[in-house]
Coordinates of C-alpha atoms and ligand atoms in Angstrom, one line a residue:
M1 CA 66.7 -19.9 46.7
V2 CA 69.7 -21.9 45.0
V3 CA 71.2 -24.9 46.9
N4 CA 74.9 -25.7 45.6
K5 CA 75.8 -28.2 48.2
P6 CA 74.3 -31.5 49.6
P7 CA 72.1 -30.7 52.5
L8 CA 73.5 -32.4 55.6
G9 CA 71.6 -33.1 58.6
W10 CA 69.2 -35.3 60.5
N11 CA 66.0 -36.7 60.3
T12 CA 63.5 -38.6 62.5
W13 CA 62.5 -41.4 60.4
N14 CA 64.9 -44.1 60.1
T15 CA 65.1 -44.9 63.8
F16 CA 62.0 -43.2 65.6
G17 CA 59.0 -43.5 62.9
A18 CA 56.1 -42.5 64.8
N19 CA 57.8 -42.2 68.3
I20 CA 58.8 -38.3 68.0
N21 CA 58.1 -35.2 70.5
E22 CA 59.3 -31.8 71.3
Q23 CA 61.8 -33.3 73.7
L24 CA 63.6 -35.8 71.2
I25 CA 63.9 -33.1 68.5
M26 CA 65.7 -30.3 71.3
E27 CA 68.0 -33.1 72.6
S28 CA 68.8 -34.1 69.3
A29 CA 69.6 -30.4 68.4
D30 CA 71.9 -30.5 71.4
A31 CA 73.4 -33.7 70.4
M32 CA 74.1 -32.0 67.1
I33 CA 76.3 -29.6 69.0
A34 CA 77.9 -31.7 71.5
N35 CA 78.9 -34.8 69.5
G36 CA 80.6 -32.1 66.9
L37 CA 78.1 -32.9 64.1
K38 CA 77.3 -29.1 63.5
D39 CA 80.8 -28.5 63.2
A40 CA 81.4 -31.2 60.7
G41 CA 78.7 -29.2 58.6
Y42 CA 75.4 -31.2 59.8
E43 CA 72.8 -28.5 59.8
Y44 CA 69.0 -29.6 59.2
V45 CA 66.9 -30.9 62.2
V46 CA 64.1 -32.6 60.2
I47 CA 60.7 -34.2 61.6
D48 CA 59.5 -36.5 59.0
D49 CA 56.0 -38.0 58.8
I50 CA 53.6 -38.4 61.7
W51 CA 53.9 -35.2 63.6
A52 CA 50.3 -34.0 63.1
L53 CA 46.5 -34.6 64.0
K54 CA 44.7 -36.4 61.4
E55 CA 42.4 -33.4 61.2
R56 CA 43.2 -30.0 59.9
D57 CA 41.8 -27.3 61.9
E58 CA 38.9 -25.2 61.0
N59 CA 40.9 -22.7 58.6
G60 CA 42.5 -25.8 56.6
R61 CA 45.7 -25.7 58.6
L62 CA 47.7 -28.5 59.5
V63 CA 47.7 -29.2 63.4
P64 CA 50.8 -30.4 65.0
D65 CA 49.8 -33.4 67.5
P66 CA 49.7 -31.5 70.8
E67 CA 50.6 -34.8 73.0
K68 CA 53.9 -34.8 70.7
F69 CA 54.5 -31.0 70.3
P70 CA 52.5 -29.1 73.0
H71 CA 54.0 -25.7 72.1
G72 CA 53.6 -26.2 68.5
M73 CA 56.3 -26.0 65.9
K74 CA 57.5 -22.3 65.9
Y75 CA 58.8 -23.1 69.4
V76 CA 60.4 -26.0 68.2
A77 CA 61.8 -24.2 65.4
D78 CA 62.8 -21.2 67.4
Y79 CA 64.7 -23.8 69.9
I80 CA 66.7 -25.2 66.8
H81 CA 67.4 -21.6 65.2
S82 CA 68.9 -20.5 69.0
K83 CA 71.5 -23.5 68.2
G84 CA 72.3 -22.0 65.1
L85 CA 71.1 -24.9 63.2
K86 CA 68.0 -25.1 60.6
F87 CA 64.6 -26.6 60.6
G88 CA 63.0 -29.2 58.5
M89 CA 59.3 -30.6 58.5
Y90 CA 57.8 -33.2 56.0
S91 CA 54.4 -33.1 54.0
C92 CA 53.1 -35.2 51.0
A93 CA 52.0 -34.3 47.6
G94 CA 48.9 -36.6 48.1
Y95 CA 45.5 -36.5 49.9
L96 CA 47.5 -38.2 53.1
T97 CA 51.0 -38.6 54.0
C98 CA 52.6 -42.2 53.6
A99 CA 51.5 -43.0 57.1
G100 CA 48.0 -41.6 56.7
Y101 CA 48.2 -38.2 57.9
P102 CA 46.8 -35.1 56.7
A103 CA 48.7 -34.1 53.6
S104 CA 48.9 -31.1 51.1
Y105 CA 47.0 -31.9 47.8
G106 CA 44.8 -28.9 47.0
Y107 CA 46.3 -27.5 50.4
E108 CA 49.8 -26.3 49.0
W109 CA 49.4 -22.4 49.5
V110 CA 48.0 -22.8 53.0
D111 CA 51.0 -25.0 53.9
A112 CA 53.5 -23.1 52.4
K113 CA 52.3 -20.5 54.3
T114 CA 51.8 -22.3 57.4
F115 CA 55.6 -23.7 57.0
A116 CA 57.1 -20.0 56.7
E117 CA 55.1 -18.9 59.6
W118 CA 56.7 -22.0 61.7
E119 CA 60.0 -20.5 60.2
V120 CA 60.6 -24.0 58.4
D121 CA 63.5 -24.2 56.2
F122 CA 63.4 -27.3 54.6
L123 CA 60.4 -29.6 53.4
K124 CA 60.8 -32.9 52.5
Y125 CA 57.6 -33.7 50.1
D126 CA 56.7 -37.4 49.7
F127 CA 54.5 -39.1 47.2
C128 CA 51.7 -41.2 48.6
F129 CA 48.1 -41.1 48.0
H130 CA 48.2 -38.8 45.3
P131 CA 45.5 -38.6 42.8
M132 CA 46.3 -40.6 39.4
T133 CA 44.7 -38.6 37.4
E134 CA 47.3 -35.7 38.3
R135 CA 50.9 -35.4 36.7
A136 CA 53.8 -36.0 39.1
D137 CA 55.4 -33.0 37.9
V138 CA 52.4 -30.9 38.2
L139 CA 52.2 -32.0 41.9
Y140 CA 55.7 -31.1 42.6
K141 CA 55.3 -27.9 40.7
R142 CA 52.3 -26.7 42.8
M143 CA 54.3 -27.1 46.3
A144 CA 57.3 -25.5 44.4
I145 CA 56.0 -22.2 43.5
A146 CA 53.9 -21.8 46.6
L147 CA 57.4 -22.2 48.6
A148 CA 58.7 -19.8 46.1
N149 CA 56.3 -17.4 47.2
C150 CA 56.0 -17.9 50.5
G151 CA 58.4 -15.1 51.9
R152 CA 60.9 -17.5 53.2
D153 CA 63.6 -19.7 51.8
I154 CA 62.3 -23.2 52.3
L155 CA 64.7 -26.0 50.8
L156 CA 62.1 -28.3 48.7
S157 CA 63.2 -32.2 49.0
A158 CA 61.1 -33.9 46.6
C159 CA 60.7 -37.6 47.7
S160 CA 58.9 -39.2 44.7
W161 CA 61.8 -42.4 45.0
G162 CA 62.3 -42.0 41.5
S163 CA 59.0 -43.3 40.0
E164 CA 57.1 -41.3 37.3
N165 CA 60.6 -41.4 35.5
T166 CA 61.2 -38.1 38.2
K167 CA 64.7 -37.6 36.8
Q168 CA 63.4 -36.5 33.5
W169 CA 61.3 -33.6 34.9
I170 CA 62.3 -33.1 38.9
K171 CA 65.0 -30.3 37.6
E172 CA 61.7 -28.2 35.8
T173 CA 60.2 -27.8 39.3
G174 CA 62.6 -25.9 40.9
A175 CA 63.0 -29.1 43.9
H176 CA 66.8 -28.7 45.2
M177 CA 67.1 -32.2 45.8
W178 CA 65.4 -35.5 44.6
R179 CA 64.7 -39.0 46.0
S180 CA 66.6 -41.3 43.2
T181 CA 66.1 -44.5 45.2
G182 CA 63.1 -46.5 47.4
D183 CA 63.2 -46.4 50.8
I184 CA 66.5 -47.4 52.8
F185 CA 66.3 -50.3 55.3
D186 CA 69.2 -50.9 57.9
S187 CA 70.9 -53.9 56.2
W188 CA 73.5 -54.6 53.4
A189 CA 71.2 -55.9 50.9
S190 CA 69.3 -52.5 51.1
I191 CA 72.6 -50.6 50.9
K192 CA 73.5 -52.6 47.6
S193 CA 70.4 -52.5 46.0
L194 CA 69.9 -48.8 46.2
A195 CA 73.4 -48.2 45.2
Q196 CA 73.4 -50.4 42.4
S197 CA 70.1 -48.7 41.2
Q198 CA 71.8 -45.2 40.8
I199 CA 73.9 -46.3 37.6
V200 CA 71.2 -44.6 35.5
A201 CA 70.7 -41.6 37.3
Q202 CA 74.1 -40.3 37.7
E203 CA 73.9 -37.6 34.7
Y204 CA 71.3 -36.2 36.5
N205 CA 73.1 -35.2 39.5
G206 CA 74.8 -32.2 40.6
H207 CA 74.8 -28.4 41.3
G208 CA 71.1 -27.2 42.5
C209 CA 69.3 -30.4 42.6
F210 CA 71.3 -33.5 43.9
N211 CA 70.5 -36.7 43.6
D212 CA 68.9 -38.2 47.5
M213 CA 69.5 -42.0 47.7
D214 CA 67.8 -41.8 51.0
M215 CA 68.6 -41.1 54.5
L216 CA 71.9 -42.7 56.4
I217 CA 71.6 -45.7 58.3
V218 CA 75.1 -45.6 59.4
G219 CA 75.1 -46.3 63.6
M220 CA 71.8 -47.9 63.5
N221 CA 73.1 -51.3 64.5
G222 CA 69.9 -52.8 64.0
K223 CA 67.8 -50.7 66.1
G224 CA 64.9 -48.5 65.3
N225 CA 62.0 -47.7 62.8
V226 CA 63.6 -49.2 59.6
A227 CA 66.1 -51.6 61.4
L228 CA 66.6 -55.1 59.7
T229 CA 70.0 -57.1 60.5
G230 CA 72.0 -54.2 61.0
C231 CA 75.6 -53.7 58.9
T232 CA 79.1 -54.2 60.0
T233 CA 81.4 -51.3 60.4
E234 CA 82.9 -51.9 56.7
E235 CA 79.3 -51.9 55.2
Y236 CA 78.6 -48.8 57.1
R237 CA 82.0 -47.1 55.8
L238 CA 81.2 -48.0 52.3
H239 CA 77.4 -46.7 52.5
F240 CA 78.8 -43.4 54.1
S241 CA 81.7 -43.1 51.5
L242 CA 79.3 -44.2 48.3
W243 CA 76.6 -41.8 49.4
A244 CA 79.5 -39.0 49.9
L245 CA 81.0 -39.4 46.6
L246 CA 77.6 -39.7 44.8
N247 CA 76.5 -36.3 45.9
S248 CA 73.7 -37.4 48.3
P249 CA 72.6 -35.3 50.8
L250 CA 73.8 -36.8 54.0
M251 CA 71.1 -37.2 56.7
I252 CA 71.8 -39.0 59.6
G253 CA 69.4 -41.6 60.2
C254 CA 70.7 -43.0 63.8
D255 CA 69.9 -41.8 67.8
I256 CA 72.8 -38.9 67.7
R257 CA 72.4 -38.9 71.3
D258 CA 73.9 -41.9 71.9
M259 CA 76.4 -42.9 69.1
T260 CA 79.4 -45.4 69.5
D261 CA 83.0 -44.1 68.8
E262 CA 83.0 -46.0 65.5
T263 CA 79.6 -44.2 64.6
K264 CA 81.3 -41.0 65.0
S265 CA 84.5 -41.7 63.5
I266 CA 82.4 -42.6 60.0
L267 CA 80.1 -39.8 60.3
L268 CA 82.6 -37.3 61.4
N269 CA 84.9 -37.8 58.6
K270 CA 85.7 -34.2 57.7
D271 CA 87.8 -35.5 54.7
V272 CA 85.1 -37.8 53.4
I273 CA 82.3 -34.8 53.6
A274 CA 84.6 -32.5 52.0
I275 CA 84.5 -34.5 49.1
N276 CA 80.6 -34.4 49.5
Q277 CA 80.4 -30.8 49.9
D278 CA 83.1 -29.9 47.2
E279 CA 82.3 -26.4 45.7
L280 CA 82.6 -27.7 42.1
G281 CA 79.5 -30.1 42.8
A282 CA 80.5 -32.1 39.4
E283 CA 78.8 -35.0 38.5
P284 CA 80.5 -38.5 39.6
F285 CA 81.4 -40.8 36.8
F286 CA 82.2 -44.4 36.3
A287 CA 85.9 -45.1 35.7
N288 CA 86.3 -48.7 35.3
N289 CA 87.7 -49.8 32.0
F290 CA 84.6 -50.7 30.3
K291 CA 83.4 -49.4 27.0
Y292 CA 80.8 -46.7 28.0
E293 CA 78.1 -47.8 25.4
I294 CA 74.5 -47.5 25.4
N295 CA 73.0 -51.5 25.2
N296 CA 69.9 -50.5 23.0
S297 CA 69.0 -54.4 23.6
R298 CA 68.1 -53.6 27.3
T299 CA 65.8 -51.1 28.9
E300 CA 67.0 -47.7 30.6
N301 CA 66.2 -49.2 34.0
D302 CA 68.2 -52.3 33.6
P303 CA 71.7 -52.1 35.7
F304 CA 73.3 -53.6 32.4
Y305 CA 71.9 -51.0 30.0
K306 CA 75.4 -49.5 30.3
S307 CA 77.9 -52.1 30.2
Y308 CA 79.5 -51.5 33.9
P309 CA 81.0 -53.8 36.5
I310 CA 78.1 -53.6 38.8
D311 CA 79.8 -55.4 41.7
T312 CA 82.9 -53.8 41.7
P313 CA 82.4 -49.9 40.5
I314 CA 85.2 -47.6 40.4
I315 CA 83.7 -44.2 40.9
A316 CA 85.5 -40.5 40.5
K317 CA 84.5 -37.1 40.9
Y318 CA 86.3 -33.8 39.9
L319 CA 87.0 -31.5 42.8
D320 CA 87.3 -27.8 42.7
G321 CA 90.6 -26.6 42.5
G322 CA 91.9 -29.7 40.2
D323 CA 91.9 -32.8 42.8
I324 CA 89.9 -35.8 42.0
A325 CA 88.0 -38.2 44.3
I326 CA 88.2 -41.9 43.4
G327 CA 86.3 -44.3 45.4
F328 CA 86.8 -48.4 44.8
F329 CA 83.8 -50.3 46.2
N330 CA 83.6 -54.0 46.6
F331 CA 79.7 -55.4 46.2
M332 CA 81.0 -59.1 46.0
D333 CA 81.0 -61.2 48.6
T334 CA 84.5 -62.1 48.1
D335 CA 87.9 -60.3 48.0
A336 CA 88.2 -57.8 45.1
S337 CA 91.4 -58.1 43.7
V338 CA 93.9 -56.1 41.3
W339 CA 92.2 -57.7 38.3
N340 CA 88.8 -55.8 39.6
F341 CA 90.6 -52.9 40.8
T342 CA 93.1 -51.9 38.4
L343 CA 92.1 -48.0 37.1
T344 CA 93.6 -46.6 34.1
L345 CA 94.8 -43.0 34.4
D346 CA 93.7 -42.2 30.8
N347 CA 90.2 -43.1 32.1
L348 CA 90.6 -39.8 34.2
G349 CA 91.8 -37.6 31.2
L350 CA 95.7 -38.5 32.3
P351 CA 97.2 -40.8 29.4
L352 CA 101.0 -41.4 29.9
S353 CA 101.8 -38.9 27.0
S354 CA 99.8 -35.9 29.4
G355 CA 103.4 -36.4 31.7
K356 CA 101.3 -36.4 34.6
T357 CA 100.2 -38.8 37.3
I358 CA 98.4 -38.6 40.7
E359 CA 99.0 -39.1 44.3
L360 CA 96.5 -40.9 46.2
H361 CA 95.7 -39.9 49.9
D362 CA 93.1 -43.1 51.5
L363 CA 90.4 -40.6 53.3
W364 CA 89.7 -43.8 56.1
T365 CA 93.5 -44.9 56.6
G366 CA 95.6 -41.5 55.9
K367 CA 98.0 -43.7 54.0
T368 CA 99.3 -42.7 50.8
L369 CA 99.3 -44.5 47.3
K370 CA 101.5 -44.5 44.2
T371 CA 100.6 -45.2 40.8
F372 CA 102.1 -47.7 38.4
N373 CA 102.9 -47.2 34.9
G374 CA 99.6 -45.0 34.5
T375 CA 97.6 -47.0 36.5
V376 CA 96.4 -47.2 39.9
R377 CA 96.3 -50.8 41.3
I378 CA 94.5 -52.0 44.4
D379 CA 95.6 -55.4 45.5
K380 CA 92.8 -56.5 47.8
V381 CA 89.6 -55.2 49.1
A382 CA 87.3 -57.3 51.4
P383 CA 84.1 -58.0 50.9
H384 CA 81.5 -55.1 51.4
D385 CA 84.5 -52.9 52.0
C386 CA 85.9 -49.9 50.1
R387 CA 89.3 -47.5 49.4
L388 CA 88.1 -43.8 49.3
F389 CA 91.0 -41.5 48.1
R390 CA 91.6 -38.0 47.3
A391 CA 94.2 -37.6 44.3
K392 CA 96.4 -35.0 43.5
V393 CA 97.4 -34.5 40.2
V394 CA 101.6 -34.3 40.0
D395 CA 104.4 -34.4 37.3
A396 CA 105.2 -38.3 36.4
Ligands
GLA401 C1 58.0 -42.9 52.6 C2 59.4 -42.0 52.3 C3 60.3 -42.2 53.8 C4 59.4 -41.7 55.1 C5 58.0 -42.2 55.0 C6 57.1 -41.7 56.0 O1 58.1 -44.1 52.6 O2 60.3 -42.6 51.5 O3 61.2 -41.6 53.8 O4 59.1 -40.3 54.7 O5 56.8 -42.1 53.7 O6 55.9 -42.3 56.1

């Protein structure tokens, strides 16, 4: 199974945690249709942890909690499929899931077969309670090869949080996406720290196995399982823009049965989703004026390892057909100015001598912006806000 675009969908964890059941899943599938999420491209409905009983059955199979899922999982899958959506579930490479339910270590082939019988399309595979004597890559390879032989296409969403140097081995396993961050929480501090941790991981991103920056918190507004302070509309917009531009899967984490107009205006922005879903699947790159230089006096996980302005990154991504996505992100608590956000077009491969420039279309305001003497200059970006553009190459 080849996955060429970051998966889009909804996952139970961020808002509902343990409070999940058949009715919630079916209502959320309905909401995907009614709120236009399916039309915008979201397709996976994913049940995260805490869906099973604490014991396997006499055949060693996982058992859905009958109080939460009285008709079993195939029934839920059938309903989701009847809506033209896809069904995701959750397990873990250790003895137990992160919440302490039975997990797949030593049961990989039994569980892959069970998931296939339930017509699961997506498996999030966590990393808690794994035996320390086993190599991390091997634990993921065991489930990957079992899924690849289960007779059904099941997308493998690896979730080892970037630990044990995941990026060095994850593509060997055949996983289709890999969690490149720790867990997200509904606060600006969480968005900022996850985002800034991604600087050293972009060269592992792209086609076939995308960096997963964790589920979205857009629209949680301080309510739910991973709720903290909540965020402003600008902060949620920056979060969505950045996750989209960095090729992260966009897995919604709010209650999609009850979204505000502001939440919908973010999650349903088709131009931003198109940047995420672009056919080329190219690696995003940092386009600030800095010398791209490995600083050997620092370790690889140190954000200053590559000398790059961590609080005001300019990030670009080439798109299929020759356009370029460009984002200006202000992580500072003060306004960013033209001093922070002057982009030299040569950093995109367009020196003045090329006779070319770009026309920028702002994906949040719809306005256009012109270049000035081989540069893009953004006068002001408010704290925690961003500008995201689709740029077209034109004659200067
Ligand atoms: C880990 C994962 C989360 C979530 C929980 C469930 O913390 O990183 O995304 O799946 O486990 O227990």
